[in-house]
Amino acid sequence: MNGNNLKSVRLNILFTSNNILCTVTNIKGEVLFWTSTGSKKTRGTKKVTLTAIITILRLILEYLHQSKIKYIHLNLKGLDKNKKVVLKYFKQSFLSILSITNNSMLSHNGCKSLKKRYI
């Protein structure tokens, strides 16, 4: 295993309607660190506010700094307006983002059926 593989991790952020879950995994998928807005003793609608998100991101950055990790793959999932805040926060940090994937679940109610032709 080369040295670069040890310094890059995948950060998965799941935005739900009531909570935000963050997990830091290595490239193989083994969980190294996780946190959520609920684990910071915030309850109700206060969990998805801007200040709650920034406190979580600071926790993650502190862990990554202590682990001497410099490269990150971002994986954002769910529908939330705060994704841009997360991206901006990580662009300003010491980390270099290798890839960003956005797995937003958009329902499209399937394919449109063809109109029946009457002759």
Coordinates of N, CA and C in Angstrom, one line a residue:
M1 N 0.8 -1.2 0.0 CA 0.0 0.0 0.0 C 0.9 1.2 0.0
N2 N 0.6 2.2 -0.9 CA 1.5 3.3 -1.0 C 1.1 4.4 0.1
G3 N 1.9 5.4 0.3 CA 1.7 6.4 1.3 C 0.5 7.3 1.0
N4 N 0.2 7.5 -0.3 CA -0.9 8.4 -0.6 C -2.2 7.9 -0.2
N5 N -2.3 6.5 -0.3 CA -3.6 5.9 0.1 C -3.9 6.1 1.6
L6 N -2.9 6.2 2.4 CA -3.1 6.4 3.8 C -3.6 7.8 4.1
K7 N -3.2 8.7 3.3 CA -3.5 10.1 3.5 C -4.9 10.6 2.9
S8 N -5.6 9.7 2.2 CA -6.8 10.1 1.6 C -8.0 9.3 2.2
V9 N -9.1 10.0 2.5 CA -10.2 9.3 3.0 C -11.5 9.7 2.3
R10 N -12.6 9.1 2.5 CA -13.9 9.4 1.9 C -14.8 10.0 3.1
L11 N -15.3 11.1 2.8 CA -16.3 11.7 3.8 C -17.7 11.7 3.2
N12 N -18.5 10.9 3.9 CA -19.9 10.7 3.5 C -20.8 11.6 4.4
I13 N -21.6 12.5 3.8 CA -22.5 13.4 4.5 C -23.9 13.1 4.0
L14 N -24.8 12.6 4.9 CA -26.1 12.3 4.6 C -27.0 13.4 5.2
F15 N -27.7 14.1 4.4 CA -28.7 15.1 4.8 C -30.1 14.5 4.9
T16 N -30.6 14.4 6.1 CA -32.0 14.0 6.2 C -32.8 15.2 6.6
S17 N -34.1 15.0 6.7 CA -35.0 16.2 7.0 C -34.8 16.6 8.5
N18 N -34.4 15.7 9.4 CA -34.3 16.1 10.8 C -32.8 16.0 11.3
N19 N -31.9 15.5 10.6 CA -30.6 15.2 11.1 C -29.5 15.3 10.0
I20 N -28.3 15.4 10.3 CA -27.2 15.3 9.4 C -26.2 14.4 9.9
L21 N -25.9 13.3 9.1 CA -25.0 12.3 9.6 C -23.7 12.4 8.8
C22 N -22.5 12.3 9.4 CA -21.2 12.4 8.8 C -20.4 11.2 9.2
T23 N -19.8 10.5 8.2 CA -18.9 9.4 8.5 C -17.6 9.6 7.6
V24 N -16.5 9.4 8.3 CA -15.2 9.4 7.6 C -14.8 8.0 7.5
T25 N -14.6 7.5 6.3 CA -14.1 6.1 6.0 C -12.9 6.1 5.2
N26 N -12.1 5.0 5.3 CA -11.0 4.9 4.4 C -11.4 4.5 3.1
I27 N -10.5 4.2 2.1 CA -10.9 3.9 0.8 C -11.6 2.6 0.7
K28 N -11.2 1.6 1.6 CA -11.9 0.3 1.6 C -13.3 0.4 2.1
G29 N -13.6 1.4 2.9 CA -15.0 1.5 3.4 C -15.1 1.3 4.9
E30 N -14.0 1.1 5.6 CA -14.0 0.9 7.0 C -14.1 2.3 7.7
V31 N -15.1 2.4 8.7 CA -15.4 3.6 9.4 C -14.3 4.0 10.3
L32 N -13.7 5.2 10.2 CA -12.7 5.7 11.0 C -13.3 6.7 12.1
F33 N -14.3 7.5 11.7 CA -14.8 8.5 12.6 C -16.2 8.8 12.1
W34 N -17.1 9.0 13.0 CA -18.5 9.5 12.6 C -19.0 10.5 13.6
T35 N -20.0 11.3 13.2 CA -20.6 12.2 14.1 C -22.0 12.6 13.4
S36 N -22.8 13.2 14.2 CA -24.1 13.7 13.7 C -24.5 14.9 14.5
T37 N -25.5 15.7 14.0 CA -25.9 16.8 14.8 C -26.7 16.4 16.0
G38 N -27.3 15.3 16.0 CA -28.0 14.8 17.2 C -27.0 14.4 18.3
S39 N -25.8 14.0 18.0 CA -24.8 13.6 19.0 C -24.2 14.8 19.8
K40 N -24.5 16.0 19.3 CA -24.0 17.3 19.9 C -25.1 17.8 20.9
K41 N -26.1 17.0 21.3 CA -27.1 17.3 22.2 C -28.0 18.4 21.7
T42 N -28.2 18.6 20.4 CA -29.1 19.6 19.9 C -30.4 18.8 19.5
R43 N -31.5 19.3 19.8 CA -32.8 18.6 19.5 C -33.7 19.4 18.6
G44 N -34.5 18.7 17.9 CA -35.6 19.3 17.1 C -35.0 20.0 15.8
T45 N -35.6 21.1 15.5 CA -35.2 21.8 14.2 C -33.9 22.5 14.3
K46 N -33.4 22.6 15.6 CA -32.0 23.2 15.7 C -30.9 22.4 15.2
K47 N -31.2 21.1 14.8 CA -30.2 20.2 14.3 C -29.8 20.5 12.9
V48 N -30.6 21.1 12.1 CA -30.3 21.4 10.7 C -30.0 22.9 10.5
T49 N -29.6 23.6 11.5 CA -29.3 25.0 11.3 C -27.8 25.1 10.9
L50 N -27.4 26.3 10.5 CA -26.1 26.6 10.0 C -25.0 26.4 11.1
T51 N -25.3 26.9 12.3 CA -24.4 26.8 13.4 C -24.1 25.3 13.8
A52 N -25.2 24.5 13.8 CA -25.0 23.1 14.1 C -24.1 22.4 13.0
I53 N -24.3 22.7 11.8 CA -23.5 22.1 10.7 C -22.1 22.5 10.8
I54 N -21.8 23.8 11.1 CA -20.4 24.2 11.2 C -19.7 23.6 12.4
T55 N -20.4 23.4 13.5 CA -19.8 22.7 14.7 C -19.4 21.3 14.3
I56 N -20.2 20.6 13.5 CA -19.9 19.2 13.1 C -18.7 19.2 12.2
L57 N -18.7 20.2 11.2 CA -17.6 20.3 10.3 C -16.3 20.6 11.0
R58 N -16.3 21.4 12.0 CA -15.1 21.7 12.8 C -14.6 20.4 13.5
L59 N -15.5 19.6 14.0 CA -15.1 18.4 14.6 C -14.4 17.4 13.6
I60 N -15.0 17.4 12.4 CA -14.4 16.5 11.4 C -13.0 17.0 11.0
L61 N -12.9 18.3 10.8 CA -11.6 18.9 10.4 C -10.5 18.7 11.5
E62 N -11.0 18.8 12.7 CA -10.0 18.6 13.8 C -9.5 17.1 13.8
Y63 N -10.4 16.2 13.6 CA -10.0 14.8 13.5 C -9.1 14.5 12.3
L64 N -9.4 15.1 11.1 CA -8.6 14.9 10.0 C -7.2 15.6 10.1
H65 N -7.1 16.7 10.8 CA -5.9 17.4 11.1 C -5.0 16.5 12.0
Q66 N -5.6 15.9 13.1 CA -4.9 15.1 14.0 C -4.4 13.8 13.4
S67 N -5.1 13.3 12.4 CA -4.7 12.1 11.7 C -3.8 12.4 10.5
K68 N -3.5 13.7 10.3 CA -2.6 14.1 9.2 C -3.1 13.6 7.8
I69 N -4.4 13.8 7.6 CA -5.0 13.4 6.4 C -5.1 14.7 5.6
K70 N -4.7 14.7 4.3 CA -4.7 15.9 3.5 C -5.6 15.8 2.3
Y71 N -5.9 14.6 1.8 CA -6.8 14.4 0.7 C -8.1 13.8 1.0
I72 N -9.2 14.3 0.4 CA -10.5 13.9 0.8 C -11.4 13.7 -0.5
H73 N -12.2 12.7 -0.4 CA -13.3 12.4 -1.4 C -14.6 12.8 -0.7
L74 N -15.3 13.8 -1.2 CA -16.6 14.2 -0.6 C -17.8 13.4 -1.3
N75 N -18.7 12.9 -0.5 CA -19.8 12.2 -1.0 C -21.1 12.8 -0.3
L76 N -21.8 13.6 -1.0 CA -23.0 14.2 -0.4 C -24.3 13.5 -0.8
K77 N -25.2 13.2 0.1 CA -26.4 12.5 -0.2 C -27.6 13.1 0.5
G78 N -28.7 13.2 -0.2 CA -29.9 13.8 0.4 C -30.2 15.2 -0.2
L79 N -31.3 15.7 0.1 CA -31.8 17.0 -0.4 C -31.7 18.0 0.7
D80 N -30.8 19.0 0.6 CA -30.7 20.1 1.6 C -30.0 21.3 0.9
K81 N -30.4 22.4 1.4 CA -29.9 23.7 0.9 C -28.5 24.0 1.5
N82 N -28.1 23.3 2.5 CA -26.8 23.5 3.1 C -25.6 22.8 2.5
K83 N -25.8 22.2 1.4 CA -24.7 21.5 0.7 C -23.6 22.5 0.2
K84 N -24.1 23.7 -0.2 CA -23.2 24.7 -0.7 C -22.3 25.2 0.5
V85 N -22.9 25.3 1.6 CA -22.1 25.7 2.8 C -21.0 24.7 3.2
V86 N -21.4 23.4 3.0 CA -20.4 22.4 3.3 C -19.2 22.4 2.3
L87 N -19.6 22.6 1.0 CA -18.5 22.7 0.0 C -17.6 23.9 0.2
K88 N -18.2 25.0 0.5 CA -17.5 26.3 0.8 C -16.5 26.1 2.0
Y89 N -17.0 25.4 3.0 CA -16.3 25.3 4.2 C -15.0 24.4 4.0
F90 N -15.2 23.3 3.2 CA -14.1 22.4 2.9 C -13.1 23.0 1.9
K91 N -13.6 23.9 1.0 CA -12.7 24.6 0.1 C -11.8 25.5 0.8
Q92 N -12.2 26.1 1.9 CA -11.4 27.1 2.6 C -10.5 26.4 3.6
S93 N -10.6 25.1 3.8 CA -9.8 24.4 4.8 C -8.4 24.0 4.2
F94 N -7.6 23.3 5.0 CA -6.3 22.8 4.5 C -6.4 21.6 3.6
L95 N -7.5 21.0 3.5 CA -7.7 19.8 2.7 C -7.8 20.1 1.2
S96 N -7.3 19.1 0.4 CA -7.5 19.2 -1.0 C -8.5 18.2 -1.4
I97 N -9.6 18.6 -2.1 CA -10.7 17.8 -2.4 C -10.4 17.1 -3.7
L98 N -10.3 15.7 -3.7 CA -10.0 15.0 -4.9 C -11.2 14.8 -5.8
S99 N -12.4 14.5 -5.2 CA -13.6 14.3 -6.0 C -14.8 14.6 -5.1
I100 N -15.9 15.1 -5.8 CA -17.2 15.4 -5.2 C -18.2 14.6 -5.9
T101 N -19.0 13.8 -5.1 CA -20.1 13.1 -5.7 C -21.4 13.6 -5.0
N102 N -22.4 13.8 -5.7 CA -23.7 14.2 -5.2 C -24.8 13.2 -5.5
N103 N -25.2 12.4 -4.6 CA -26.2 11.4 -4.8 C -27.6 11.9 -4.2
S104 N -28.1 12.9 -4.9 CA -29.4 13.4 -4.5 C -30.5 12.5 -5.0
M105 N -31.4 12.1 -4.1 CA -32.5 11.2 -4.5 C -33.7 12.0 -5.0
L106 N -33.8 12.1 -6.3 CA -34.9 12.9 -6.9 C -35.9 11.9 -7.5
S107 N -37.1 11.9 -7.0 CA -38.2 11.1 -7.5 C -38.7 11.7 -8.8
H108 N -38.8 10.8 -9.8 CA -39.3 11.3 -11.1 C -40.6 10.6 -11.5
N109 N -41.1 9.7 -10.7 CA -42.4 9.0 -11.0 C -42.3 8.1 -12.2
G110 N -41.1 7.6 -12.5 CA -41.0 6.7 -13.6 C -41.0 7.3 -15.0
C111 N -41.0 6.5 -16.0 CA -41.0 6.9 -17.4 C -42.5 7.3 -17.8
K112 N -42.5 8.3 -18.7 CA -43.8 8.7 -19.2 C -44.3 7.7 -20.2
S113 N -45.6 7.2 -20.1 CA -46.1 6.3 -21.0 C -46.5 7.0 -22.3
L114 N -46.4 6.3 -23.4 CA -46.7 6.9 -24.7 C -48.2 7.2 -24.8
K115 N -48.5 8.2 -25.6 CA -49.9 8.6 -25.8 C -50.5 7.6 -26.9
K116 N -51.7 7.2 -26.6 CA -52.3 6.2 -27.5 C -52.8 6.9 -28.8
R117 N -52.6 6.4 -29.9 CA -53.0 7.0 -31.2 C -54.3 6.4 -31.6
Y118 N -55.2 7.3 -31.9 CA -56.6 6.9 -32.4 C -56.6 7.3 -33.9
I119 N -56.9 6.3 -34.7 CA -57.0 6.5 -36.2 C -58.4 6.3 -36.6

